[in-house]
Amino acid sequence: MLFSDRENYRWPAFPPGLVWLIGAGPGDPGLFTLHGVNALRQADAIVYDALVNSRILDWGRCGAERIYSGKRGGRPSPKQKDISLKLIELSRSGKRVARLKGGDPFVFGRGGEEALALVHAGVQIRITPGITAGIGGLAYAGIPATHRDTNQSITFLTGHDKFGLAPTEVDWKAIAAGSDALVIYMAVKHLFKIVDCLMENGRSEHEPVAIISNATLPHQQTLVSTLGRVCEDMVRGEISAPAIVCIGENVLLRETLLWAERFWGENPGMYGADMEAVSRNW
Ligand code: SAH
């Protein structure tokens, strides 16, 4: 039993041969879903990516096989096919396979490709979303994703194309004009180019920007700047990946709403929740 069954809710069983794609969230294990925990408790094999917090892996069964499938960030990934094949092979050997991916599996995570490969191979799948870095990271930086006074719209985009280059197929004119706020994943490497494209297409150099690295983890760093200065500030601030970049007036709300860095400062060693106490009650 996962939590108390007082509500008479039956947690789904994990049949052998099923591959369960699960979003692991951006880092803080407290952001992992209960469906995810239920799946891990039953899984025979756990296939996980680089950005999955190891505390989450600890919630799997002792005897479960743990298989690392991390890729090097930003590079084209010749191994994606092998990962899908591995999942198919594990399923065919009758394992209950938990496929853990950072954030949400269907947000810039190639979860769609894996799911398609599995379905084409006749493998039964189940999908549990996770909190994506662009939502969770903003919340932990004290930046509302939307706010009526600053932005009624928000766009999520990637700073990398499938070749690891600055995205060329993006219609920068439409992106720059189309949304009040932008959240860019995998943006650190090509930030210079991205900022140029946005300013060339009409975004102001004075527009607020936040870069949030290692979001939702105690070593989270948030840099606030402007579009005109952000690249210089990023280099000076030694901001490292993984990081998301938020561009828009909503960034200014952080000045008032900042909370997580303060919380960790006052509660060293905490993950945003006392995970030992939470686990004891399971
Ligand atoms: N599926 C994931 C995204 C995978 S792409 C999701 O939904 O979040 C990897 C990119 O996600 C990183 O380059 C970075 O831009 C972002 N990212 C993932 N975890 C992050 C974290 N803890 N802090 C900041 N950015 C993160």
mmCIF file of C-alpha atoms and ligand atoms in Angstrom:
data_model
loop_
_atom_site.group_PDB
_atom_site.id
_atom_site.type_symbol
_atom_site.label_atom_id
_atom_site.label_comp_id
_atom_site.label_asym_id
_atom_site.label_seq_id
_atom_site.Cartn_x
_atom_site.Cartn_y
_atom_site.Cartn_z
ATOM 1 C CA MET A 1 0.000 0.000 0.000
ATOM 2 C CA LEU A 2 1.344 3.396 -0.940
ATOM 3 C CA PHE A 3 -0.435 5.810 1.363
ATOM 4 C CA SER A 4 -3.410 5.141 3.589
ATOM 5 C CA ASP A 5 -6.229 3.619 1.554
ATOM 6 C CA ARG A 6 -8.897 5.451 3.487
ATOM 7 C CA GLU A 7 -10.137 7.131 0.344
ATOM 8 C CA ASN A 8 -10.727 3.680 -1.098
ATOM 9 C CA TYR A 9 -8.508 4.544 -4.038
ATOM 10 C CA ARG A 10 -6.808 1.577 -5.678
ATOM 11 C CA TRP A 11 -3.345 2.331 -7.025
ATOM 12 C CA PRO A 12 -2.813 0.815 -10.477
ATOM 13 C CA ALA A 13 -1.002 -2.527 -10.611
ATOM 14 C CA PHE A 14 2.055 -2.816 -12.847
ATOM 15 C CA PRO A 15 1.607 -5.811 -15.163
ATOM 16 C CA PRO A 16 4.720 -7.661 -16.431
ATOM 17 C CA GLY A 17 5.850 -6.469 -19.867
ATOM 18 C CA LEU A 18 4.406 -2.966 -19.450
ATOM 19 C CA VAL A 19 6.702 0.029 -19.932
ATOM 20 C CA TRP A 20 5.663 2.951 -17.768
ATOM 21 C CA LEU A 21 7.067 6.316 -18.871
ATOM 22 C CA ILE A 22 7.331 8.512 -15.818
ATOM 23 C CA GLY A 23 8.270 12.147 -15.426
ATOM 24 C CA ALA A 24 10.723 12.496 -12.536
ATOM 25 C CA GLY A 25 10.322 16.268 -12.173
ATOM 26 C CA PRO A 26 13.065 18.866 -12.277
ATOM 27 C CA GLY A 27 15.130 17.727 -9.279
ATOM 28 C CA ASP A 28 13.507 18.149 -5.871
ATOM 29 C CA PRO A 29 12.263 14.602 -5.052
ATOM 30 C CA GLY A 30 9.239 16.116 -3.332
ATOM 31 C CA LEU A 31 7.945 17.079 -6.773
ATOM 32 C CA PHE A 32 7.714 13.452 -7.912
ATOM 33 C CA THR A 33 4.148 12.195 -8.365
ATOM 34 C CA LEU A 34 2.398 9.513 -6.324
ATOM 35 C CA HIS A 35 1.729 7.529 -9.499
ATOM 36 C CA GLY A 36 5.486 7.586 -10.015
ATOM 37 C CA VAL A 37 6.150 6.214 -6.532
ATOM 38 C CA ASN A 38 3.526 3.521 -6.995
ATOM 39 C CA ALA A 39 5.176 2.470 -10.265
ATOM 40 C CA LEU A 40 8.688 2.438 -8.807
ATOM 41 C CA ARG A 41 7.553 0.317 -5.868
ATOM 42 C CA GLN A 42 6.534 -2.426 -8.303
ATOM 43 C CA ALA A 43 9.096 -2.091 -11.105
ATOM 44 C CA ASP A 44 11.592 -4.870 -11.899
ATOM 45 C CA ALA A 45 13.765 -2.584 -14.030
ATOM 46 C CA ILE A 46 14.250 1.191 -13.754
ATOM 47 C CA VAL A 47 15.771 2.878 -16.787
ATOM 48 C CA TYR A 48 16.720 6.447 -15.910
ATOM 49 C CA ASP A 49 18.190 9.570 -17.482
ATOM 50 C CA ALA A 50 21.008 11.846 -16.336
ATOM 51 C CA LEU A 51 18.825 14.511 -14.724
ATOM 52 C CA VAL A 52 16.854 12.121 -12.502
ATOM 53 C CA ASN A 53 17.569 12.695 -8.805
ATOM 54 C CA SER A 54 19.116 9.595 -7.200
ATOM 55 C CA ARG A 55 16.828 10.031 -4.162
ATOM 56 C CA ILE A 56 13.953 9.069 -6.434
ATOM 57 C CA LEU A 57 15.764 5.914 -7.550
ATOM 58 C CA ASP A 58 16.016 4.918 -3.877
ATOM 59 C CA TRP A 59 12.234 4.517 -3.848
ATOM 60 C CA GLY A 60 12.464 1.541 -6.202
ATOM 61 C CA ARG A 61 12.514 -2.006 -4.829
ATOM 62 C CA CYS A 62 15.878 -3.219 -3.518
ATOM 63 C CA GLY A 63 16.007 -6.008 -6.081
ATOM 64 C CA ALA A 64 15.080 -3.850 -9.079
ATOM 65 C CA GLU A 65 17.644 -3.530 -11.818
ATOM 66 C CA ARG A 66 18.726 0.102 -12.303
ATOM 67 C CA ILE A 67 19.905 0.989 -15.784
ATOM 68 C CA TYR A 68 21.474 4.375 -16.606
ATOM 69 C CA SER A 69 20.631 5.710 -20.041
ATOM 70 C CA GLY A 70 21.959 9.257 -19.726
ATOM 71 C CA LYS A 71 23.137 11.117 -22.734
ATOM 72 C CA ARG A 72 25.627 13.915 -23.017
ATOM 73 C CA GLY A 73 23.692 17.172 -23.119
ATOM 74 C CA GLY A 74 23.362 18.978 -26.393
ATOM 75 C CA ARG A 75 24.953 16.331 -28.591
ATOM 76 C CA PRO A 76 22.975 14.538 -31.246
ATOM 77 C CA SER A 77 22.002 11.277 -29.730
ATOM 78 C CA PRO A 78 22.916 8.196 -31.703
ATOM 79 C CA LYS A 79 21.955 6.127 -28.673
ATOM 80 C CA GLN A 80 18.257 7.003 -28.639
ATOM 81 C CA LYS A 81 17.476 4.014 -30.828
ATOM 82 C CA ASP A 82 19.446 1.748 -28.485
ATOM 83 C CA ILE A 83 17.499 3.046 -25.493
ATOM 84 C CA SER A 84 14.209 2.229 -27.195
ATOM 85 C CA LEU A 85 15.510 -1.218 -28.149
ATOM 86 C CA LYS A 86 16.600 -1.835 -24.558
ATOM 87 C CA LEU A 87 13.115 -0.937 -23.307
ATOM 88 C CA ILE A 88 11.538 -3.304 -25.836
ATOM 89 C CA GLU A 89 13.930 -6.091 -24.868
ATOM 90 C CA LEU A 90 13.226 -5.633 -21.141
ATOM 91 C CA SER A 91 9.496 -5.669 -21.809
ATOM 92 C CA ARG A 92 9.745 -8.828 -23.911
ATOM 93 C CA SER A 93 11.622 -10.574 -21.117
ATOM 94 C CA GLY A 94 8.530 -10.010 -18.962
ATOM 95 C CA LYS A 95 9.891 -7.208 -16.779
ATOM 96 C CA ARG A 96 7.859 -4.391 -15.348
ATOM 97 C CA VAL A 97 9.845 -1.486 -16.784
ATOM 98 C CA ALA A 98 9.804 1.991 -15.242
ATOM 99 C CA ARG A 99 11.267 4.541 -17.653
ATOM 100 C CA LEU A 100 12.214 7.619 -15.623
ATOM 101 C CA LYS A 101 12.852 10.831 -17.473
ATOM 102 C CA GLY A 102 13.740 14.266 -16.057
ATOM 103 C CA GLY A 103 10.910 16.786 -15.836
ATOM 104 C CA ASP A 104 8.019 15.732 -18.038
ATOM 105 C CA PRO A 105 8.698 12.918 -20.512
ATOM 106 C CA PHE A 106 6.869 14.701 -23.332
ATOM 107 C CA VAL A 107 8.497 18.119 -22.925
ATOM 108 C CA PHE A 108 11.799 18.258 -24.851
ATOM 109 C CA GLY A 109 12.556 14.828 -23.466
ATOM 110 C CA ARG A 110 12.185 12.578 -26.506
ATOM 111 C CA GLY A 111 9.506 10.694 -24.620
ATOM 112 C CA GLY A 112 7.330 10.846 -27.726
ATOM 113 C CA GLU A 113 9.960 9.011 -29.743
ATOM 114 C CA GLU A 114 10.312 6.304 -27.129
ATOM 115 C CA ALA A 115 6.573 5.901 -26.737
ATOM 116 C CA LEU A 116 6.143 5.589 -30.519
ATOM 117 C CA ALA A 117 8.915 2.983 -30.769
ATOM 118 C CA LEU A 118 7.298 0.973 -27.960
ATOM 119 C CA VAL A 119 3.811 1.091 -29.439
ATOM 120 C CA HIS A 120 5.158 0.160 -32.888
ATOM 121 C CA ALA A 121 6.853 -2.837 -31.280
ATOM 122 C CA GLY A 122 3.549 -3.912 -29.733
ATOM 123 C CA VAL A 123 4.603 -3.014 -26.183
ATOM 124 C CA GLN A 124 1.914 -1.824 -23.795
ATOM 125 C CA ILE A 125 2.682 1.598 -22.309
ATOM 126 C CA ARG A 126 1.459 3.877 -19.563
ATOM 127 C CA ILE A 127 2.440 7.542 -19.171
ATOM 128 C CA THR A 128 2.666 9.621 -16.030
ATOM 129 C CA PRO A 129 3.533 13.280 -16.518
ATOM 130 C CA GLY A 130 6.055 15.129 -14.392
ATOM 131 C CA ILE A 131 6.620 18.728 -13.450
ATOM 132 C CA THR A 132 8.630 20.217 -16.263
ATOM 133 C CA ALA A 133 11.678 22.377 -15.464
ATOM 134 C CA GLY A 134 10.088 25.380 -17.144
ATOM 135 C CA ILE A 135 7.185 25.316 -14.684
ATOM 136 C CA GLY A 136 8.847 23.955 -11.538
ATOM 137 C CA GLY A 137 11.985 26.014 -12.019
ATOM 138 C CA LEU A 138 10.035 29.230 -12.397
ATOM 139 C CA ALA A 139 7.988 28.503 -9.266
ATOM 140 C CA TYR A 140 11.143 27.846 -7.211
ATOM 141 C CA ALA A 141 12.638 31.093 -8.517
ATOM 142 C CA GLY A 142 9.523 33.005 -7.413
ATOM 143 C CA ILE A 143 8.430 33.759 -10.997
ATOM 144 C CA PRO A 144 4.783 33.093 -11.895
ATOM 145 C CA ALA A 145 4.580 31.463 -15.311
ATOM 146 C CA THR A 146 1.639 33.718 -16.129
ATOM 147 C CA HIS A 147 0.409 36.762 -14.285
ATOM 148 C CA ARG A 148 -2.367 39.041 -15.452
ATOM 149 C CA ASP A 149 -0.402 42.252 -15.012
ATOM 150 C CA THR A 150 2.698 41.050 -16.860
ATOM 151 C CA ASN A 151 1.993 38.248 -19.330
ATOM 152 C CA GLN A 152 -1.138 36.541 -20.543
ATOM 153 C CA SER A 153 0.848 34.150 -22.684
ATOM 154 C CA ILE A 154 3.989 32.049 -22.395
ATOM 155 C CA THR A 155 5.954 30.053 -24.952
ATOM 156 C CA PHE A 156 8.255 27.113 -24.257
ATOM 157 C CA LEU A 157 11.034 26.523 -26.728
ATOM 158 C CA THR A 158 14.345 24.762 -27.014
ATOM 159 C CA GLY A 159 17.700 26.464 -27.505
ATOM 160 C CA HIS A 160 19.026 23.412 -29.383
ATOM 161 C CA ASP A 161 17.955 21.791 -32.575
ATOM 162 C CA LYS A 162 18.343 18.070 -33.168
ATOM 163 C CA PHE A 163 21.935 18.603 -34.276
ATOM 164 C CA GLY A 164 22.876 20.405 -31.056
ATOM 165 C CA LEU A 165 23.020 23.765 -32.854
ATOM 166 C CA ALA A 166 21.117 26.986 -32.151
ATOM 167 C CA PRO A 167 17.659 26.262 -33.529
ATOM 168 C CA THR A 168 17.477 27.325 -37.136
ATOM 169 C CA GLU A 169 14.023 26.086 -37.957
ATOM 170 C CA VAL A 170 12.465 28.344 -35.330
ATOM 171 C CA ASP A 171 10.558 31.288 -36.749
ATOM 172 C CA TRP A 172 12.233 33.912 -34.526
ATOM 173 C CA LYS A 173 10.088 36.718 -35.873
ATOM 174 C CA ALA A 174 6.927 34.884 -34.855
ATOM 175 C CA ILE A 175 8.396 33.830 -31.505
ATOM 176 C CA ALA A 176 9.559 37.366 -30.685
ATOM 177 C CA ALA A 177 6.191 38.874 -31.618
ATOM 178 C CA GLY A 178 3.892 36.107 -30.490
ATOM 179 C CA SER A 179 4.290 35.728 -26.761
ATOM 180 C CA ASP A 180 4.723 38.038 -23.770
ATOM 181 C CA ALA A 181 6.995 35.606 -21.940
ATOM 182 C CA LEU A 182 9.402 32.982 -23.245
ATOM 183 C CA VAL A 183 10.915 30.017 -21.437
ATOM 184 C CA ILE A 184 13.885 28.488 -23.183
ATOM 185 C CA TYR A 185 15.271 25.036 -22.378
ATOM 186 C CA MET A 186 18.868 24.051 -23.230
ATOM 187 C CA ALA A 187 19.648 27.689 -23.865
ATOM 188 C CA VAL A 188 22.985 28.214 -22.123
ATOM 189 C CA LYS A 189 25.258 27.116 -24.953
ATOM 190 C CA HIS A 190 23.618 29.197 -27.663
ATOM 191 C CA LEU A 191 22.326 32.084 -25.571
ATOM 192 C CA PHE A 192 24.351 34.689 -27.497
ATOM 193 C CA LYS A 193 22.741 33.636 -30.767
ATOM 194 C CA ILE A 194 19.245 33.364 -29.271
ATOM 195 C CA VAL A 195 19.428 36.811 -27.676
ATOM 196 C CA ASP A 196 20.602 38.286 -30.996
ATOM 197 C CA CYS A 197 17.704 36.668 -32.868
ATOM 198 C CA LEU A 198 15.175 37.996 -30.347
ATOM 199 C CA MET A 199 16.534 41.563 -30.332
ATOM 200 C CA GLU A 200 16.828 41.620 -34.128
ATOM 201 C CA ASN A 201 13.154 40.719 -34.215
ATOM 202 C CA GLY A 202 12.007 43.457 -31.904
ATOM 203 C CA ARG A 203 12.438 42.363 -28.269
ATOM 204 C CA SER A 204 13.796 45.209 -26.154
ATOM 205 C CA GLU A 205 17.293 45.110 -24.694
ATOM 206 C CA HIS A 206 15.708 46.284 -21.419
ATOM 207 C CA GLU A 207 13.415 43.284 -21.111
ATOM 208 C CA PRO A 208 13.946 41.331 -17.860
ATOM 209 C CA VAL A 209 15.583 37.906 -18.066
ATOM 210 C CA ALA A 210 16.173 35.225 -15.432
ATOM 211 C CA ILE A 211 18.459 32.236 -15.769
ATOM 212 C CA ILE A 212 17.698 29.497 -13.269
ATOM 213 C CA SER A 213 20.248 26.725 -13.019
ATOM 214 C CA ASN A 214 19.856 23.514 -11.022
ATOM 215 C CA ALA A 215 16.308 24.616 -10.375
ATOM 216 C CA THR A 216 14.456 23.121 -7.382
ATOM 217 C CA LEU A 217 17.697 21.800 -5.868
ATOM 218 C CA PRO A 218 19.514 23.368 -2.909
ATOM 219 C CA HIS A 219 22.308 24.566 -5.203
ATOM 220 C CA GLN A 220 19.799 26.411 -7.399
ATOM 221 C CA GLN A 221 21.211 29.668 -8.746
ATOM 222 C CA THR A 222 19.094 32.442 -10.206
ATOM 223 C CA LEU A 223 20.555 35.282 -12.189
ATOM 224 C CA VAL A 224 18.365 38.249 -13.061
ATOM 225 C CA SER A 225 19.442 40.549 -15.863
ATOM 226 C CA THR A 226 18.162 42.166 -19.052
ATOM 227 C CA LEU A 227 18.181 40.885 -22.605
ATOM 228 C CA GLY A 228 20.964 43.330 -23.517
ATOM 229 C CA ARG A 229 23.230 42.284 -20.650
ATOM 230 C CA VAL A 230 22.358 38.682 -19.899
ATOM 231 C CA CYS A 231 25.100 36.934 -21.883
ATOM 232 C CA GLU A 232 27.821 38.974 -20.248
ATOM 233 C CA ASP A 233 26.261 38.449 -16.796
ATOM 234 C CA MET A 234 25.911 34.707 -17.412
ATOM 235 C CA VAL A 235 29.616 34.348 -18.205
ATOM 236 C CA ARG A 236 30.578 36.497 -15.239
ATOM 237 C CA GLY A 237 28.205 34.624 -12.918
ATOM 238 C CA GLU A 238 29.566 31.243 -14.086
ATOM 239 C CA ILE A 239 26.036 29.921 -14.551
ATOM 240 C CA SER A 240 26.133 26.303 -15.605
ATOM 241 C CA ALA A 241 23.708 23.817 -17.171
ATOM 242 C CA PRO A 242 21.127 22.534 -16.613
ATOM 243 C CA ALA A 243 19.423 25.890 -16.766
ATOM 244 C CA ILE A 244 16.270 27.457 -18.093
ATOM 245 C CA VAL A 245 15.981 31.016 -19.305
ATOM 246 C CA CYS A 246 12.840 33.069 -18.757
ATOM 247 C CA ILE A 247 12.358 36.297 -20.700
ATOM 248 C CA GLY A 248 9.506 38.637 -19.820
ATOM 249 C CA GLU A 249 8.080 41.137 -17.357
ATOM 250 C CA ASN A 250 6.959 38.279 -15.073
ATOM 251 C CA VAL A 251 10.631 37.931 -14.038
ATOM 252 C CA LEU A 252 10.279 41.174 -12.027
ATOM 253 C CA LEU A 253 7.856 39.496 -9.611
ATOM 254 C CA ARG A 254 10.764 37.495 -8.243
ATOM 255 C CA GLU A 255 11.907 40.537 -6.316
ATOM 256 C CA THR A 256 8.839 40.102 -4.084
ATOM 257 C CA LEU A 257 8.148 36.379 -4.421
ATOM 258 C CA LEU A 258 11.647 34.925 -4.011
ATOM 259 C CA TRP A 259 11.401 32.096 -1.478
ATOM 260 C CA ALA A 260 13.345 28.913 -2.249
ATOM 261 C CA GLU A 261 16.909 30.202 -1.978
ATOM 262 C CA ARG A 262 15.884 31.840 1.308
ATOM 263 C CA PHE A 263 14.304 28.569 2.520
ATOM 264 C CA TRP A 264 17.426 26.531 1.770
ATOM 265 C CA GLY A 265 19.571 29.218 3.399
ATOM 266 C CA GLU A 266 17.555 28.824 6.600
ATOM 267 C CA ASN A 267 17.221 25.010 6.340
ATOM 268 C CA PRO A 268 20.531 23.643 5.115
ATOM 269 C CA GLY A 269 20.433 20.049 3.851
ATOM 270 C CA MET A 270 16.723 20.166 3.026
ATOM 271 C CA TYR A 271 15.131 19.132 -0.214
ATOM 272 C CA GLY A 272 12.142 21.400 0.115
ATOM 273 C CA ALA A 273 10.411 18.745 2.199
ATOM 274 C CA ASP A 274 11.671 16.416 4.893
ATOM 275 C CA MET A 275 11.855 13.372 2.646
ATOM 276 C CA GLU A 276 12.839 10.928 5.411
ATOM 277 C CA ALA A 277 9.723 11.811 7.388
ATOM 278 C CA VAL A 278 7.552 11.602 4.295
ATOM 279 C CA SER A 279 8.938 8.162 3.336
ATOM 280 C CA ARG A 280 8.463 6.791 6.866
ATOM 281 C CA ASN A 281 4.722 7.244 6.510
ATOM 282 C CA TRP A 282 4.493 5.188 3.324
HETATM 283 N N1 SAH B 1 11.881 16.742 -20.072
HETATM 284 C C1 SAH B 1 12.588 17.779 -19.350
HETATM 285 C C2 SAH B 1 13.481 18.596 -20.255
HETATM 286 C C3 SAH B 1 14.644 17.799 -20.827
HETATM 287 S S1 SAH B 1 15.687 18.779 -21.806
HETATM 288 C C4 SAH B 1 11.567 18.654 -18.608
HETATM 289 O O1 SAH B 1 10.387 18.547 -18.846
HETATM 290 O O2 SAH B 1 12.002 19.449 -17.766
HETATM 291 C C5 SAH B 1 16.943 19.220 -20.640
HETATM 292 C C6 SAH B 1 16.823 20.697 -20.292
HETATM 293 O O3 SAH B 1 15.802 20.884 -19.323
HETATM 294 C C7 SAH B 1 18.060 21.280 -19.679
HETATM 295 O O4 SAH B 1 19.030 21.635 -20.637
HETATM 296 C C8 SAH B 1 17.484 22.497 -18.996
HETATM 297 O O5 SAH B 1 17.210 23.527 -19.916
HETATM 298 C C9 SAH B 1 16.165 21.951 -18.489
HETATM 299 N N2 SAH B 1 16.273 21.460 -17.111
HETATM 300 C C10 SAH B 1 16.038 20.204 -16.685
HETATM 301 N N3 SAH B 1 16.178 20.123 -15.341
HETATM 302 C C11 SAH B 1 16.538 21.368 -14.927
HETATM 303 C C12 SAH B 1 16.823 21.944 -13.661
HETATM 304 N N4 SAH B 1 16.784 21.237 -12.528
HETATM 305 N N5 SAH B 1 17.140 23.251 -13.625
HETATM 306 C C13 SAH B 1 17.152 24.001 -14.727
HETATM 307 N N6 SAH B 1 16.912 23.515 -15.945
HETATM 308 C C14 SAH B 1 16.585 22.222 -16.049
#
